[in-house]
Tab-separated table of C-alpha atoms in Angstrom:
chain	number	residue	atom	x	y	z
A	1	UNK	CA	0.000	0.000	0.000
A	2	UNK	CA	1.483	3.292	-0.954
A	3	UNK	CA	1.845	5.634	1.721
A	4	UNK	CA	0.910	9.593	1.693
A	5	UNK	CA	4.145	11.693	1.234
A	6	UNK	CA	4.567	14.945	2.511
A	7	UNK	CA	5.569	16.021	-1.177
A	8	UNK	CA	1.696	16.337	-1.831
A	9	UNK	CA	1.164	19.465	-2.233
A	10	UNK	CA	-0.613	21.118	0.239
A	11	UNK	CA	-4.446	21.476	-0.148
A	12	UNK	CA	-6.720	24.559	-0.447
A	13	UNK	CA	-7.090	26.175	3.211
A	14	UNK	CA	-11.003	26.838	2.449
A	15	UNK	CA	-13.445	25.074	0.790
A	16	UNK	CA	-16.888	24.425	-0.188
A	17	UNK	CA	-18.241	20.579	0.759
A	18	UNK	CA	-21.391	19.897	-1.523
A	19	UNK	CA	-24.422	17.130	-1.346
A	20	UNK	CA	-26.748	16.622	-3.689
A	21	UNK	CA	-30.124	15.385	-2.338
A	22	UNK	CA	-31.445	15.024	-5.281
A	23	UNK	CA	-34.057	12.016	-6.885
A	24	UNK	CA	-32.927	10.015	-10.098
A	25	UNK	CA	-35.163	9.404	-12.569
A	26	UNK	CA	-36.040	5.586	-11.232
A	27	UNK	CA	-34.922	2.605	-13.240
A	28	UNK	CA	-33.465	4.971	-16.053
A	29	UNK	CA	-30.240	5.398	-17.359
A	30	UNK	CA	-30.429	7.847	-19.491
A	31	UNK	CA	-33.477	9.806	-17.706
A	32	UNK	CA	-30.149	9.546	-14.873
A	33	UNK	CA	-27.595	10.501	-16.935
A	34	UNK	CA	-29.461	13.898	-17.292
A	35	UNK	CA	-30.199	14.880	-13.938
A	36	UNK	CA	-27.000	13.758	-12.588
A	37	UNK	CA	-24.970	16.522	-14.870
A	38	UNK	CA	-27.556	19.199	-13.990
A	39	UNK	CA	-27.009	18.729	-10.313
A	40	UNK	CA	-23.353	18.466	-10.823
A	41	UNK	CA	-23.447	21.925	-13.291
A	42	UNK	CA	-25.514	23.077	-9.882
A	43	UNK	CA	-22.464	22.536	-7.469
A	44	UNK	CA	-20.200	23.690	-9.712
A	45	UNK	CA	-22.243	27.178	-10.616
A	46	UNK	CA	-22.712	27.376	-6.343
A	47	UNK	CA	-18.901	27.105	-5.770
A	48	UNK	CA	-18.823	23.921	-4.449
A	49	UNK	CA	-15.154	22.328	-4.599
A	50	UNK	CA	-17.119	18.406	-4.132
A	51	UNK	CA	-19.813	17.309	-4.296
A	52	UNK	CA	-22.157	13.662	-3.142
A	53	UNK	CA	-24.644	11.911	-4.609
A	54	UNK	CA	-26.492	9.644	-2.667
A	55	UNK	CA	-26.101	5.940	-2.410
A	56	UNK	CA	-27.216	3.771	-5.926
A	57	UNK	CA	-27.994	7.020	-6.830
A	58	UNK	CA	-27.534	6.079	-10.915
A	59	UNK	CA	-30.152	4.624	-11.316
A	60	UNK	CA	-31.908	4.584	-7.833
A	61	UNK	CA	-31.617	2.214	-4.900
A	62	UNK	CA	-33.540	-1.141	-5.267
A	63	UNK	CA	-36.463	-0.029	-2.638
A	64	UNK	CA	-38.107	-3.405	-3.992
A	65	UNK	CA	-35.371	-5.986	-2.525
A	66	UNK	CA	-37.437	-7.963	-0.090
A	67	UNK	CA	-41.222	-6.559	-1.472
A	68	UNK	CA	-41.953	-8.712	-4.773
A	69	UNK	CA	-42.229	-12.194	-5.655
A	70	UNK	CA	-38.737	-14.082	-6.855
A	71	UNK	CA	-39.991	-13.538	-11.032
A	72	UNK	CA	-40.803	-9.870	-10.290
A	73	UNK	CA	-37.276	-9.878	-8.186
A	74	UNK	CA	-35.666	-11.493	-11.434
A	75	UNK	CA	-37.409	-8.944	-13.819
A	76	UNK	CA	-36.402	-5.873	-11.824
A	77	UNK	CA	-32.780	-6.791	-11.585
A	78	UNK	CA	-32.119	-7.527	-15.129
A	79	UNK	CA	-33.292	-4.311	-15.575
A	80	UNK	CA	-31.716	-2.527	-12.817
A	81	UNK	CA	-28.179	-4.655	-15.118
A	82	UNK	CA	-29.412	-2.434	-18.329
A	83	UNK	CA	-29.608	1.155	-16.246
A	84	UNK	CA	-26.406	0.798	-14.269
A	85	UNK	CA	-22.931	2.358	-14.427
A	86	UNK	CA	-19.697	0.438	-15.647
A	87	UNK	CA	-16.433	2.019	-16.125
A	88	UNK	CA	-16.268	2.070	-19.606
A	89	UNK	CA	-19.655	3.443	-19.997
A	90	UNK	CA	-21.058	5.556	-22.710
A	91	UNK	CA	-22.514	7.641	-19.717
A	92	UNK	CA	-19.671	7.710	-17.548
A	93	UNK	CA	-17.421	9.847	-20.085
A	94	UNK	CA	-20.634	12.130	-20.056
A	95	UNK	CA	-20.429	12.468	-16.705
A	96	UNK	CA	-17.137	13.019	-16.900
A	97	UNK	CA	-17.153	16.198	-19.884
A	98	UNK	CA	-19.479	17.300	-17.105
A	99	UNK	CA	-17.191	17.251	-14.632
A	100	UNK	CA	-14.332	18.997	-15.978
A	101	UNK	CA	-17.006	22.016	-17.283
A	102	UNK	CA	-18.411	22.366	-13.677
A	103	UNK	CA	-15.052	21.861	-12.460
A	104	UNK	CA	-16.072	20.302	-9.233
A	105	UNK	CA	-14.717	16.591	-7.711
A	106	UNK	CA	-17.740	14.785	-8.104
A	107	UNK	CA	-18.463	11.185	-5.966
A	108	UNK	CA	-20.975	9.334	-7.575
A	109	UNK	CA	-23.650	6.827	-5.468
A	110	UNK	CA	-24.094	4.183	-8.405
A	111	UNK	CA	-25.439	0.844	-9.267
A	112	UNK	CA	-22.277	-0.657	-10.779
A	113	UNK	CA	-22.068	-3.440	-13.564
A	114	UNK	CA	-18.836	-5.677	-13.247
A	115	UNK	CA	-16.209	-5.269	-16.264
A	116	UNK	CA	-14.876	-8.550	-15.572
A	117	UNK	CA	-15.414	-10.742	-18.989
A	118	UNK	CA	-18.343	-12.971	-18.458
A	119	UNK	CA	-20.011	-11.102	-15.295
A	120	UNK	CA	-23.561	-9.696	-14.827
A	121	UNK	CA	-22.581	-8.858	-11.483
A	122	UNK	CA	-23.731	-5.611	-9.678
A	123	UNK	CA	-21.735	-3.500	-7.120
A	124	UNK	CA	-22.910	-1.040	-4.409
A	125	UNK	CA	-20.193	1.515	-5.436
A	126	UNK	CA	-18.808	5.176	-5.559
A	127	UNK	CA	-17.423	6.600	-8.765
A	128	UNK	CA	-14.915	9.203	-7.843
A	129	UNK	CA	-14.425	11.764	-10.508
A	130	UNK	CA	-11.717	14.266	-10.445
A	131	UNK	CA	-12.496	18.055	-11.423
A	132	UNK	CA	-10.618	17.544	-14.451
A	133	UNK	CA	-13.424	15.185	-15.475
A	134	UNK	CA	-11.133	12.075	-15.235
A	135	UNK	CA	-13.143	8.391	-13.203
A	136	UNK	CA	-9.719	8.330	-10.982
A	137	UNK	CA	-11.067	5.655	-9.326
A	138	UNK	CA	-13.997	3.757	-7.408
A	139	UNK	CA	-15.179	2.115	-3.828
A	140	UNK	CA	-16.921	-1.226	-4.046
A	141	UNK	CA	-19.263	-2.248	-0.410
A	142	UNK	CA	-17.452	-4.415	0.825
A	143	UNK	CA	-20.637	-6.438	2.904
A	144	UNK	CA	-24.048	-5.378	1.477
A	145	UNK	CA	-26.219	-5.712	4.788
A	146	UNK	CA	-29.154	-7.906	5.241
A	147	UNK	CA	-31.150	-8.652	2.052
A	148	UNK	CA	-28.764	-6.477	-0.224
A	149	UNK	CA	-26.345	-9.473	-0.612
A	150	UNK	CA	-28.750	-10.939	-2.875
A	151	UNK	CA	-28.466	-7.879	-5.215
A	152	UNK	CA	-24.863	-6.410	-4.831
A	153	UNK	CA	-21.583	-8.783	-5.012
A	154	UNK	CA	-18.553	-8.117	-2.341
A	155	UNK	CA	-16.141	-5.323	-3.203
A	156	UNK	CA	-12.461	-5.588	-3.244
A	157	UNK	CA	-9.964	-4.529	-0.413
A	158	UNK	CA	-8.084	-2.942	-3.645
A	159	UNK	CA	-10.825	-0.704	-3.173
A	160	UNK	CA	-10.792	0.446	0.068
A	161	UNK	CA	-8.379	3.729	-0.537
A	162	UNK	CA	-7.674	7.108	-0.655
A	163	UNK	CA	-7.406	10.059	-3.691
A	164	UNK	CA	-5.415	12.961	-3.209
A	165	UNK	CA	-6.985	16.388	-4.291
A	166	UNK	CA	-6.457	19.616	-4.208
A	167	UNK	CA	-9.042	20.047	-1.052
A	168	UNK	CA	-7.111	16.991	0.484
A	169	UNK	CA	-7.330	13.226	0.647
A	170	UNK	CA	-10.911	11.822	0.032
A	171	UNK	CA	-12.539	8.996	0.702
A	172	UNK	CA	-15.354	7.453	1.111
A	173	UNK	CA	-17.674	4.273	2.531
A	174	UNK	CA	-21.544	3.112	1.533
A	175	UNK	CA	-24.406	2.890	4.218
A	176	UNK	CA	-23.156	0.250	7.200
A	177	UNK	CA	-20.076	0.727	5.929
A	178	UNK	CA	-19.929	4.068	8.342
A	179	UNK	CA	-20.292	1.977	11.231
A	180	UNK	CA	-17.215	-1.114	10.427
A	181	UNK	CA	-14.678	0.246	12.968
A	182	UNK	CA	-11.593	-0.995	10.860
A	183	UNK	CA	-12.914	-0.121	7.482
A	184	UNK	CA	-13.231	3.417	9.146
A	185	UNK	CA	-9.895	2.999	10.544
A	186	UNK	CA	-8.396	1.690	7.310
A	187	UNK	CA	-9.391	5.025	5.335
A	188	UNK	CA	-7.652	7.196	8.680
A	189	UNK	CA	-4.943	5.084	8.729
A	190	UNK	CA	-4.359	6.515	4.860
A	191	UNK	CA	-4.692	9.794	6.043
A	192	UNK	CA	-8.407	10.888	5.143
A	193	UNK	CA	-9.084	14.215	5.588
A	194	UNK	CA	-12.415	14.681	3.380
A	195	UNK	CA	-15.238	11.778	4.218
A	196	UNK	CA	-17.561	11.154	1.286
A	197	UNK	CA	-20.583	8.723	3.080
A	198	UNK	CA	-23.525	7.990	0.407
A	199	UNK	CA	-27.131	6.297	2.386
A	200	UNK	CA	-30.583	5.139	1.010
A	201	UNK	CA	-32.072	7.735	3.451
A	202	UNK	CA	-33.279	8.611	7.010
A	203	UNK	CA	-34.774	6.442	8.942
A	204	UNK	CA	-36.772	6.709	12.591
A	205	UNK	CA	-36.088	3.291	14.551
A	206	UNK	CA	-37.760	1.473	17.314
A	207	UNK	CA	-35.695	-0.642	19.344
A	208	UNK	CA	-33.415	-2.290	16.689
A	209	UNK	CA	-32.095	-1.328	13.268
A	210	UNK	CA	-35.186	-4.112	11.650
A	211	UNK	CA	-37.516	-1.824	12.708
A	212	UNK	CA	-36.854	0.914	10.743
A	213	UNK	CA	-39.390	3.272	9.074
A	214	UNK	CA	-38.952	6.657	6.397
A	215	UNK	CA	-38.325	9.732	8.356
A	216	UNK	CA	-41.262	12.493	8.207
A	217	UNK	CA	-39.105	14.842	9.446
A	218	UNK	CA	-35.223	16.092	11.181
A	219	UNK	CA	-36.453	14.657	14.735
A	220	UNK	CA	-35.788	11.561	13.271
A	221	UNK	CA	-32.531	12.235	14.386
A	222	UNK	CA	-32.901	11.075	17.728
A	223	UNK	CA	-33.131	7.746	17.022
A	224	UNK	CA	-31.646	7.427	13.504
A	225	UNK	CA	-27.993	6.229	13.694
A	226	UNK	CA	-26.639	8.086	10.327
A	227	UNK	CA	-27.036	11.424	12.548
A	228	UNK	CA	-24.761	10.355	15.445
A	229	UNK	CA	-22.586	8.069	13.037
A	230	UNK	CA	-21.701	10.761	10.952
A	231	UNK	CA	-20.777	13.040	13.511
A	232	UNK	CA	-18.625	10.611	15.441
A	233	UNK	CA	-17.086	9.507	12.322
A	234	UNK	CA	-15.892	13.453	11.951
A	235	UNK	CA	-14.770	13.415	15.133
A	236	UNK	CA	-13.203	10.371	15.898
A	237	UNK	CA	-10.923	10.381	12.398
A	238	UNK	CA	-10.852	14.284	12.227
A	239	UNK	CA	-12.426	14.391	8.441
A	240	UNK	CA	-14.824	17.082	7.180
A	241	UNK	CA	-17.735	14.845	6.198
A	242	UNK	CA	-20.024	14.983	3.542
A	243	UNK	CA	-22.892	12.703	4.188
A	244	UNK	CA	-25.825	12.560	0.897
A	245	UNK	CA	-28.976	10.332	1.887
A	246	UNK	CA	-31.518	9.434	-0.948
A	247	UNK	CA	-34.748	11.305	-1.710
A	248	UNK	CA	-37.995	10.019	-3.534
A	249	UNK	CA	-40.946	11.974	-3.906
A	250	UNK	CA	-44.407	10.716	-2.977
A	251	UNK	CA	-44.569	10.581	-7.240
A	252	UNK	CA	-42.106	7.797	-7.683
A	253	UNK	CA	-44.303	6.018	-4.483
A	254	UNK	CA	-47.046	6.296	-6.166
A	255	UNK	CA	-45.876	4.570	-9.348
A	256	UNK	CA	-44.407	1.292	-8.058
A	257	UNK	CA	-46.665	1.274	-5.278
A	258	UNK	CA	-46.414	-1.556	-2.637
A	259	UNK	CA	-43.118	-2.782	-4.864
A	260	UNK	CA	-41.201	-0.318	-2.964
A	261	UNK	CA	-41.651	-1.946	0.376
A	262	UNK	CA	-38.319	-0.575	1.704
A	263	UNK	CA	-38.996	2.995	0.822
A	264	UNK	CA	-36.577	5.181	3.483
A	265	UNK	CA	-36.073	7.683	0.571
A	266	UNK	CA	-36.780	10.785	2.999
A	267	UNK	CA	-32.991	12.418	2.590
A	268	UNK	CA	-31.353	13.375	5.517
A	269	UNK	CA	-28.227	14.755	4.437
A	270	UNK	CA	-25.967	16.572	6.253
A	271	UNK	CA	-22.128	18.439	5.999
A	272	UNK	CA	-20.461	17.995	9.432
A	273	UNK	CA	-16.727	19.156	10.303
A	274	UNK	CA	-13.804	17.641	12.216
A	275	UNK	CA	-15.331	18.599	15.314
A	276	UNK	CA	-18.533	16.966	14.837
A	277	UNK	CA	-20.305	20.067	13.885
A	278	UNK	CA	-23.083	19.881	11.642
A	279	UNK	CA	-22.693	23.158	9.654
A	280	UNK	CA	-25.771	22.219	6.911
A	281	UNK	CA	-28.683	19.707	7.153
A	282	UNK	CA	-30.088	17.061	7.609
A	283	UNK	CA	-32.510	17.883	5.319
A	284	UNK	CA	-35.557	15.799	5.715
A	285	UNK	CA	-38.228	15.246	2.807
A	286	UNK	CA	-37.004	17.181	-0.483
A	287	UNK	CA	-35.152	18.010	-3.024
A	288	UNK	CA	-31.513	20.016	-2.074
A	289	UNK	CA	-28.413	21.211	-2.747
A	290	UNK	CA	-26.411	21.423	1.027
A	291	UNK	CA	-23.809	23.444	0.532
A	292	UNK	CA	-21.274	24.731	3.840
A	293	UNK	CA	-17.881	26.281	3.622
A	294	UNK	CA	-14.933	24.567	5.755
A	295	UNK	CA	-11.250	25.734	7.015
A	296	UNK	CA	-8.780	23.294	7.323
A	297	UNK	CA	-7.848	25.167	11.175
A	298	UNK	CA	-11.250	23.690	11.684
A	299	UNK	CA	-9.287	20.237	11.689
A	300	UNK	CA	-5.818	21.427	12.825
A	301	UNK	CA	-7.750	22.723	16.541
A	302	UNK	CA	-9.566	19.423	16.609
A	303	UNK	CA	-6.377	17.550	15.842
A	304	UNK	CA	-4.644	19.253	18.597
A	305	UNK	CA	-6.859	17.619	20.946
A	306	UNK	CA	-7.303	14.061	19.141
A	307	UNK	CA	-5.186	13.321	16.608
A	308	UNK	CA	-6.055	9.910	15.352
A	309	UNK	CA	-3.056	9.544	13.214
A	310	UNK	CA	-0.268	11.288	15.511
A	311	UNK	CA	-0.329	12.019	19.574
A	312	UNK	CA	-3.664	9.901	20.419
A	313	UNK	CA	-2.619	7.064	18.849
A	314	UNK	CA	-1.063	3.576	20.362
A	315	UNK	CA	0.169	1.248	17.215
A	316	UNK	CA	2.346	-0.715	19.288
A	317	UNK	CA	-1.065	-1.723	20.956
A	318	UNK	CA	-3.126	-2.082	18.797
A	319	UNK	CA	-2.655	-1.882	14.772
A	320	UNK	CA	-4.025	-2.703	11.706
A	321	UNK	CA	-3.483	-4.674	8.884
A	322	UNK	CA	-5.002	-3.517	5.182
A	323	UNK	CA	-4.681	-5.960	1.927
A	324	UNK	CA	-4.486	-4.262	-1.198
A	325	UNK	CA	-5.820	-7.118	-3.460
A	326	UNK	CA	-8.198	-7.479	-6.362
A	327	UNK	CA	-9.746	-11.647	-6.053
A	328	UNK	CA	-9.344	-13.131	-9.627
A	329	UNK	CA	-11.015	-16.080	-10.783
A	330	UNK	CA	-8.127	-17.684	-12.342
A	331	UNK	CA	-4.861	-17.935	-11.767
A	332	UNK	CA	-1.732	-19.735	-13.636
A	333	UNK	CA	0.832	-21.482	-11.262
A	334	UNK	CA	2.815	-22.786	-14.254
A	335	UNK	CA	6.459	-21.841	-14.598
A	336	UNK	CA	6.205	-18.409	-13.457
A	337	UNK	CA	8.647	-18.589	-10.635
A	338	UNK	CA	5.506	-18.906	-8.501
A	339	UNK	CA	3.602	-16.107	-9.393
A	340	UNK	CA	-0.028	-15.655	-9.913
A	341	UNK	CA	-1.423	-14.077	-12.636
A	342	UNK	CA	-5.194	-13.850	-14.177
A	343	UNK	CA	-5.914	-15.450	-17.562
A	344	UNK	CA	-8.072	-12.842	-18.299
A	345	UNK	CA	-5.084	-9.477	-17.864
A	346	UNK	CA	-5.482	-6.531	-16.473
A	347	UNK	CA	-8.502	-4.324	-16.315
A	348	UNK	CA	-8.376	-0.888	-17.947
A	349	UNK	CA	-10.295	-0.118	-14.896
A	350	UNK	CA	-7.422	-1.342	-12.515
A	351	UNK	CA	-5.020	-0.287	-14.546
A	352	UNK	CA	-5.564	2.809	-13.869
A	353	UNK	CA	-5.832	2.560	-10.308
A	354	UNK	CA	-2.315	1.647	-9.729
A	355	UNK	CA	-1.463	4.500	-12.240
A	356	UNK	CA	-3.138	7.090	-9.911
A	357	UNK	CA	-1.985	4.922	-6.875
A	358	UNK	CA	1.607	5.070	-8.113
A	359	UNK	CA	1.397	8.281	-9.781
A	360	UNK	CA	2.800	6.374	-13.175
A	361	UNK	CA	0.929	7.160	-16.674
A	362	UNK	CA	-1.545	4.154	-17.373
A	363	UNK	CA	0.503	2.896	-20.483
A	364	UNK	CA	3.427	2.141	-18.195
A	365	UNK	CA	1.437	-0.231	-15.722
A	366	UNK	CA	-0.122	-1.668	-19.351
A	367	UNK	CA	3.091	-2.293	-20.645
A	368	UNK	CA	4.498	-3.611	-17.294
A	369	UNK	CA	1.440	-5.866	-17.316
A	370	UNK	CA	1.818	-7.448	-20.606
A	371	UNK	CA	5.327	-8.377	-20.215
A	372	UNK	CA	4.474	-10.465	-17.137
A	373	UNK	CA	1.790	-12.195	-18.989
A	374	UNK	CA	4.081	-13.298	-21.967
């Protein structure tokens, strides 16, 4: 795992943290593809330096997971297959002319089809998008919770990383994901500073998280864990957070009817600093653009009370250890001097993650690549 050096240059003291509450057009890719680069031509015209789209926000989270009989199920997720992202989308270099015209850093909630030869298989993931317009690199869920593993597949530990920008080092988890301890440790331990954390919405709860029901409005707070969650995970890794929960009108509702059994679409999200400040939401029951403007002393004074990756830590206690790996289906453990290498090569999409990760252009990790496979 590559290690932050203290040659990166040193991020913008102010900036503007961005989520964009905002509801896709449901089960449509292109309907998607159209409001997503409005809302990101919105942050960009409002000054925002990033902004969040909500979780599966391309093409809308499947509500409908546990609510309709197994043909229906099978139905809705081949077509959910047609109206997702992949990396070498069509859409995606849309998205990303978008981008670099907005000129905003963009993290994108998406559905995301596999570009491994000979796989249907859907991701939970987040598309990070760099305000030059370029897909630098994505976050796969790495445990889809409760009745989402029969939708999503596992992500990758290769995916469980950091990007450096010019607001400083983002990151980001999905849902749950906020409230795995090492996973959340694992981004610190990279040196986070800027929290990206995508939801399916806001939720009030009695007694235990499977009795959950759609906010009507901010009290939900007190008993929704994304409130507290977010807030803590500010605090306890010193990151400016930008938290972006779903939203679906009473429209949408009204179309698929009792399909959408799972409904929590209410929004909820919410910009919170190092501190554990909320400076903007949650935003409960429409449409938004949350915008708040952060200084970096904001997380210098916090660190100089907790820093998480300096004076209040204890590594020879207790420490941590990350794999960087991408799982391959097959591997060749011919005469190789004992190395393992996938039939199928490497991904363009992987490819250039190790470019970014090594700071390398992608035709030298290519070229690298196929010599070791003749």
């Amino acid at each position: 795992m590559a290690r932050q050096s203290r040659e990166t240059p040193e991020p913008k003291e102010t900036f503007t943290l961005a989520a964009a509450q905002v509801e896709p057009e449901y089960h449509d890719k292109e309907g998607t593809l159209d409001i997503t680069c409005e809302w990101i031509e919105r942050a960009g015209a409002a000054g925002a330096d990033l902004v969040v789209f909500p979780e599966t926000f391309f093409p809308g989270y499947p509500y409908w997971r546990g609510s309709v009989p197994i043909p229906r199920w099978t139905d809705l997720m081949v077509d959910l297959q047609k109206n997702s992202l992949h990396v070498e989308d069509d859409a995606v270099t849309v998205i990303e002319e978008c981008v670099a015209e907005a000129d905003v850093h963009v993290a994108l909630g998406t559905n995301e089809l596999s570009d491994r030869r000979g796989s249907e298989t859907l991701y939970n993931s987040i598309f990070y998008f760099e305000r030059s317009g370029e897909l630098v690199g994505r976050h796969r869920k790495l445990m889809p919770t409760h009745e989402e593993r029969a939708i999503w597949g596992r992500g990758d530990p290769a995916h469980l990383r950091t990007y450096d920008t010019d607001i400083g080092s983002l990151g980001g988890l999905v849902c749950y994901e906020n409230h795995m301890t090492l996973s959340k440790a694992a981004l610190c331990a990279q040196g986070e500073e800027v929290h990206a954390a995508v939801w399916p919405g806001f939720w009030d709860v009695d007694t235990h998280p499977g009795r959950k029901s759609r906010a009507e409005s901010p009290d939900a707070m007190d008993t929704c864990d994304i409130y507290p969650a977010m807030r803590e995970y500010a605090f306890e890794t010193q990151s400016f957070v930008a938290a972006c929960s779903a939203y679906m009108s009473e429209d949408v509702t009204e179309e698929w009817g009792d399909e959408l059994g799972f409904n929590v679409a209410a929004g909820g999200s919410m910009l919170v600093n190092p501190a554990g400040i909320v400076k903007a939401g949650p935003v409960v029951g429409e449409e938004a653009l949350l915008t708040a403007e952060f200084d970096r002393d904001e997380r210098r004074a916090t660190k100089a009370y907790f820093d998480a990756m300096g004076h209040y830590t204890r590594w020879d206690a207790v420490n941590l250890e990350l794999r960087d790996a991408v799982a391959e289906p097959v591997h060749d453990h011919g005469h190789d001097g004992g190395r393992a290498r996938s039939r199928e090569g490497l991904s363009a999409a992987r490819a250039e993650e190790l470019a970014a990760e090594y700071d390398v252009p992608v035709e030298a990790v290519e070229g690298i690549a196929s010599e070791l496979e003749g």
